[in-house]
Coordinates of C-alpha atoms in Angstrom, one line a residue:
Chain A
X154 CA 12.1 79.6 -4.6
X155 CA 15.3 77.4 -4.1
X156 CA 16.4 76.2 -0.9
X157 CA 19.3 73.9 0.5
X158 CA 18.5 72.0 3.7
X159 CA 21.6 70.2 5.4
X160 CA 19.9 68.6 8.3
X161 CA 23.0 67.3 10.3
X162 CA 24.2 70.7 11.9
X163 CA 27.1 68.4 13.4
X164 CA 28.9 65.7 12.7
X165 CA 31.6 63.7 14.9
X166 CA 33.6 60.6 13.7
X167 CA 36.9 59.2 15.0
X168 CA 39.7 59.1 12.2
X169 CA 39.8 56.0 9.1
X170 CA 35.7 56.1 10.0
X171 CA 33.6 56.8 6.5
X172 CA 31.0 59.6 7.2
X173 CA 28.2 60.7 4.9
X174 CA 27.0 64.3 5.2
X175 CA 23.3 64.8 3.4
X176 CA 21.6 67.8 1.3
X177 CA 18.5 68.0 0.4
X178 CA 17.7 70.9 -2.3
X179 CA 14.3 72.6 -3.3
X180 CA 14.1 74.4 -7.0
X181 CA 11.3 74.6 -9.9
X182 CA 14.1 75.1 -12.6
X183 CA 14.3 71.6 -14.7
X184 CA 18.1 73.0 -15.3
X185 CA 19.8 73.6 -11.7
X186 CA 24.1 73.2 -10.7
X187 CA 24.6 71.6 -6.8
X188 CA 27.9 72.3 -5.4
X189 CA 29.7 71.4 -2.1
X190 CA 32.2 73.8 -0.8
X191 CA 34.6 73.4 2.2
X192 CA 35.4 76.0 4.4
X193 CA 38.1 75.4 6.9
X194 CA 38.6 77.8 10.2
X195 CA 40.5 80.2 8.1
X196 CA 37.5 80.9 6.9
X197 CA 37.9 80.8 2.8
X198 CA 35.3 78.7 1.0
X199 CA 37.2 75.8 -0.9
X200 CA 35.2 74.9 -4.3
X201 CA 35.2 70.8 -4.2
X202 CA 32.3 69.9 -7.2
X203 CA 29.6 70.9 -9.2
X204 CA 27.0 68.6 -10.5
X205 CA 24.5 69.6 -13.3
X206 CA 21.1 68.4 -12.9
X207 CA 21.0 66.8 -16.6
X208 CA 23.8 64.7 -15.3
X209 CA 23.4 61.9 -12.9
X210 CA 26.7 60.1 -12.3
X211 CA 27.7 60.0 -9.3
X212 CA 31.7 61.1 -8.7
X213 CA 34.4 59.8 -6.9
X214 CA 37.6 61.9 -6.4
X215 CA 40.1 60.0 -3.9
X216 CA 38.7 59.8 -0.5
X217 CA 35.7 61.9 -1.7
X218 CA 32.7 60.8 -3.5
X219 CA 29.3 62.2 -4.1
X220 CA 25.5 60.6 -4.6
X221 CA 23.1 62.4 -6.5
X222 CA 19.8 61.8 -6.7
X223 CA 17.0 63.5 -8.7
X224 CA 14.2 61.0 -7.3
X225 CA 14.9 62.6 -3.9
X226 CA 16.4 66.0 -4.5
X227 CA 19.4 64.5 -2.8
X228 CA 23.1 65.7 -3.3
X229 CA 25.0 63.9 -0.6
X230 CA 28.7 63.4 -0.6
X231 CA 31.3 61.0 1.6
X232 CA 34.1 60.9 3.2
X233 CA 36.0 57.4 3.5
X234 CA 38.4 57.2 5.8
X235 CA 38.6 60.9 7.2
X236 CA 41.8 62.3 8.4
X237 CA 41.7 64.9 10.9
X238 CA 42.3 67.6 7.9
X239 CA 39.0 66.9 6.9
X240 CA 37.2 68.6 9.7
X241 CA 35.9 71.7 8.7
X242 CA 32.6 73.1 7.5
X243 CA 30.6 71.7 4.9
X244 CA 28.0 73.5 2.6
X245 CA 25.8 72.3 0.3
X246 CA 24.8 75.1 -2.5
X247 CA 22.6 75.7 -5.2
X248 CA 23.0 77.5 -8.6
X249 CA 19.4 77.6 -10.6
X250 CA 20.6 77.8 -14.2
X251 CA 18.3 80.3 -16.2
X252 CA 19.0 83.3 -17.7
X253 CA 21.9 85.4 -15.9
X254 CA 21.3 84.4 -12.6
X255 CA 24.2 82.5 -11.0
X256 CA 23.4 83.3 -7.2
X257 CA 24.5 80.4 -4.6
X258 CA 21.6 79.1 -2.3
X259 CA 23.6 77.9 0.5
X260 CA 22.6 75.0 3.1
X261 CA 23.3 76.1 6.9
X262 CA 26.4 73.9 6.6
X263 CA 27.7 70.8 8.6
X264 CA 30.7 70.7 10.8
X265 CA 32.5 67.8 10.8
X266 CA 35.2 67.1 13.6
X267 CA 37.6 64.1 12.9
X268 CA 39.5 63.4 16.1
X269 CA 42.7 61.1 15.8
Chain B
X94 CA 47.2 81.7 -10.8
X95 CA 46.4 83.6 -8.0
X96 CA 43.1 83.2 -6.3
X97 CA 40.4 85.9 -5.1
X98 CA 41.8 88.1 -2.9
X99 CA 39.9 90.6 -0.4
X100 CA 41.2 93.4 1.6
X101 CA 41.5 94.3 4.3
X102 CA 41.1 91.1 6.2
X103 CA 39.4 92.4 9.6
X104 CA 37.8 95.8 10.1
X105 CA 36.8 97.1 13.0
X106 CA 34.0 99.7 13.0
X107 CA 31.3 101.5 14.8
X108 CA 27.7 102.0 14.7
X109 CA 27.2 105.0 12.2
X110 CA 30.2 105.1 10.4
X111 CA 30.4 103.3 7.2
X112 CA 33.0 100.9 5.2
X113 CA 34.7 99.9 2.1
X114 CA 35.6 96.4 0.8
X115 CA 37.8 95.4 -1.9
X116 CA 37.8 92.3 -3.9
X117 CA 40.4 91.4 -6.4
X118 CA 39.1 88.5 -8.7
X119 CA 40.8 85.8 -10.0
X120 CA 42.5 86.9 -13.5
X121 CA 40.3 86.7 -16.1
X122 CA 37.2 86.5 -14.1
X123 CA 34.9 89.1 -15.3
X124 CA 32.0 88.0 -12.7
X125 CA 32.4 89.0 -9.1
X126 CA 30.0 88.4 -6.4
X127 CA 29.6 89.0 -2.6
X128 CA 28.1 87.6 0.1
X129 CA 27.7 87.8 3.7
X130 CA 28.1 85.1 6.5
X131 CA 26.8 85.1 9.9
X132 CA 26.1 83.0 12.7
X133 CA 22.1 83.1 12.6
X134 CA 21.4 83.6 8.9
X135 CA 24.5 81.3 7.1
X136 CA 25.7 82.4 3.8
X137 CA 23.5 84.9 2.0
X138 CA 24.0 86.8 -1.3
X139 CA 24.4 90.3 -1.8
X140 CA 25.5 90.9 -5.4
X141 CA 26.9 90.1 -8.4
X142 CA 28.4 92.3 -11.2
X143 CA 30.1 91.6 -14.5
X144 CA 31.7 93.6 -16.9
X145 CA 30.5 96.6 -14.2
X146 CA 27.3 96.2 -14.4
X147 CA 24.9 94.8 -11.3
X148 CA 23.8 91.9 -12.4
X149 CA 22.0 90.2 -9.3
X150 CA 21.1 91.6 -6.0
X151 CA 20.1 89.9 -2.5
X152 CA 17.4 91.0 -0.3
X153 CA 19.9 93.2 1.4
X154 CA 18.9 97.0 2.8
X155 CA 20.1 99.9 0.1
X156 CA 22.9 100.2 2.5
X157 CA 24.6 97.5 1.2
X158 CA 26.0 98.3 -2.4
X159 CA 28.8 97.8 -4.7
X160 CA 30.6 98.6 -7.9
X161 CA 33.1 96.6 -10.4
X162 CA 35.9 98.5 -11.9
X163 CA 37.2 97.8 -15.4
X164 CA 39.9 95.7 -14.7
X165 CA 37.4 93.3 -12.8
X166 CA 38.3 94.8 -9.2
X167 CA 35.0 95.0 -7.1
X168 CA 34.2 96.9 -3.6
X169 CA 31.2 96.7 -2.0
X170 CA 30.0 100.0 0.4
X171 CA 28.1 99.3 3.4
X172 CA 26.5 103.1 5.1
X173 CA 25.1 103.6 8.6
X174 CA 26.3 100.6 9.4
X175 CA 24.7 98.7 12.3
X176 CA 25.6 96.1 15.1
X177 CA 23.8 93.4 13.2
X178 CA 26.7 93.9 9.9
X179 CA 29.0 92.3 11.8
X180 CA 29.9 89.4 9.5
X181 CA 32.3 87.5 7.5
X182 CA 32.1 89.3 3.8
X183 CA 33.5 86.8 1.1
X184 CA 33.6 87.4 -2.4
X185 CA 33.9 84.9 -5.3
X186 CA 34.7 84.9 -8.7
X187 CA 33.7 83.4 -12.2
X188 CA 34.7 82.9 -15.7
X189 CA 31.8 83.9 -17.9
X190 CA 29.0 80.9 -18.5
X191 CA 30.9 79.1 -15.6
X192 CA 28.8 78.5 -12.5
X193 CA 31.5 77.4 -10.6
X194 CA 32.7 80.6 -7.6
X195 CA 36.0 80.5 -6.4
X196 CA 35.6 82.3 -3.0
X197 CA 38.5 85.1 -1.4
X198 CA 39.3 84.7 2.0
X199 CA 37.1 87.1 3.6
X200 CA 36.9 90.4 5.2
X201 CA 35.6 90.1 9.0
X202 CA 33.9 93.0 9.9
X203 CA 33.2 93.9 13.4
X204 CA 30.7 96.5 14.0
X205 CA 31.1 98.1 17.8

């Protein structure tokens, strides 16, 4: 069975300060998607990347950048130099990649607070 | 292009009664799936359908169900419903042999 664990249930940083938040996922399928999502208090679930599990580069997209690891079932992603708008809750999610089955396994989530 | 939407936004209910939600996908999306959110059990999946048919369920009660219409559209029922529904109901949407979702802003429902 699949699982996301995201061990940090909160996270508090002080503006400009870089802050890692960690997943660790759980799957038997050699071919598997890991996404992060954003979900800010209005409550809508912002897509932010999907990773295949064939490919491990990791990503950088402005402030943002993600570390994937296969050795440790690791997905984690950063924030460098967080601005207030980046607090929010984070999830880590799974997509296993047989067949028709395109379910997200979701991690418990992490909320970040930035404070200026 | 406009994103998921979901209607109506909040609902309140009671214990018994029962409740309709309605998900328009992104255009072209033919995959729509639902989930629920609560405080004690996170993000959990209810179902998916594409091209109407139900192509994934959850571990959810028979209570919970759904439908797709052909122009994508998708509601989900929920019968008899029970304090412990109360949740935030988001649906998503795919493009076919995509697994990216794009995610709707939610319907709170609030059982009484």
């Amino acid at each position: 069975a699949q699982k996301v664990t995201q061990a940090q249930t909160e996270i508090s940083v002080v503006e400009k300060e870089d802050v890692t938040l960690d997943c660790v996922y759980e799957t038997r399928d050699t071919t598997y998607y890991l996404f992060w999502y954003k979900q800010p208090p209005s409550g809508e679930l912002v897509f932010l990347i999907r990773r295949n599990s064939f490919d491990e580069q990791n990503e950088i997209s402005g402030r943002y950048s993600w570390n994937f690891q296969k050795s440790t079932s690791s997905f984690n992603f950063t924030i460098t130099a967080s601005q207030v708008v980046d607090s929010a809750v984070y999830f880590c999610a799974l997509s296993e990649g047989g067949g028709s089955n395109y379910k997200l396994t979701f991690g418990k989530g992490t909320l970040l607070t930035v404070n200026p | 292009k406009a994103g998921v939407t979901q209607t109506p936004r909040y609902l309140i209910k009671t214990r018994g009664q029962q409740v309709t939600l309605s998900c328009s996908p992104i255009s072209g999306h033919r995959s729509v799936s639902w989930y629920q959110q609560t405080p004690g059990q996170g993000l959990q999946f209810l179902f998916e359908y594409f091209s109407e048919t139900q192509r994934n369920k959850g571990n959810f009660p028979g209570r919970f169900s759904g439908r797709q219409f052909s122009n994508s559209r998708s509601e989900m029922n929920v019968s008899t419903l029970e304090l412990g529904d109360s949740a935030l109901y988001l649906c998503a949407s795919r493009t076919g042999g995509v697994h990216e979702q794009f995610f709707g802003p939610g319907t709170r429902l609030t059982v009484l």
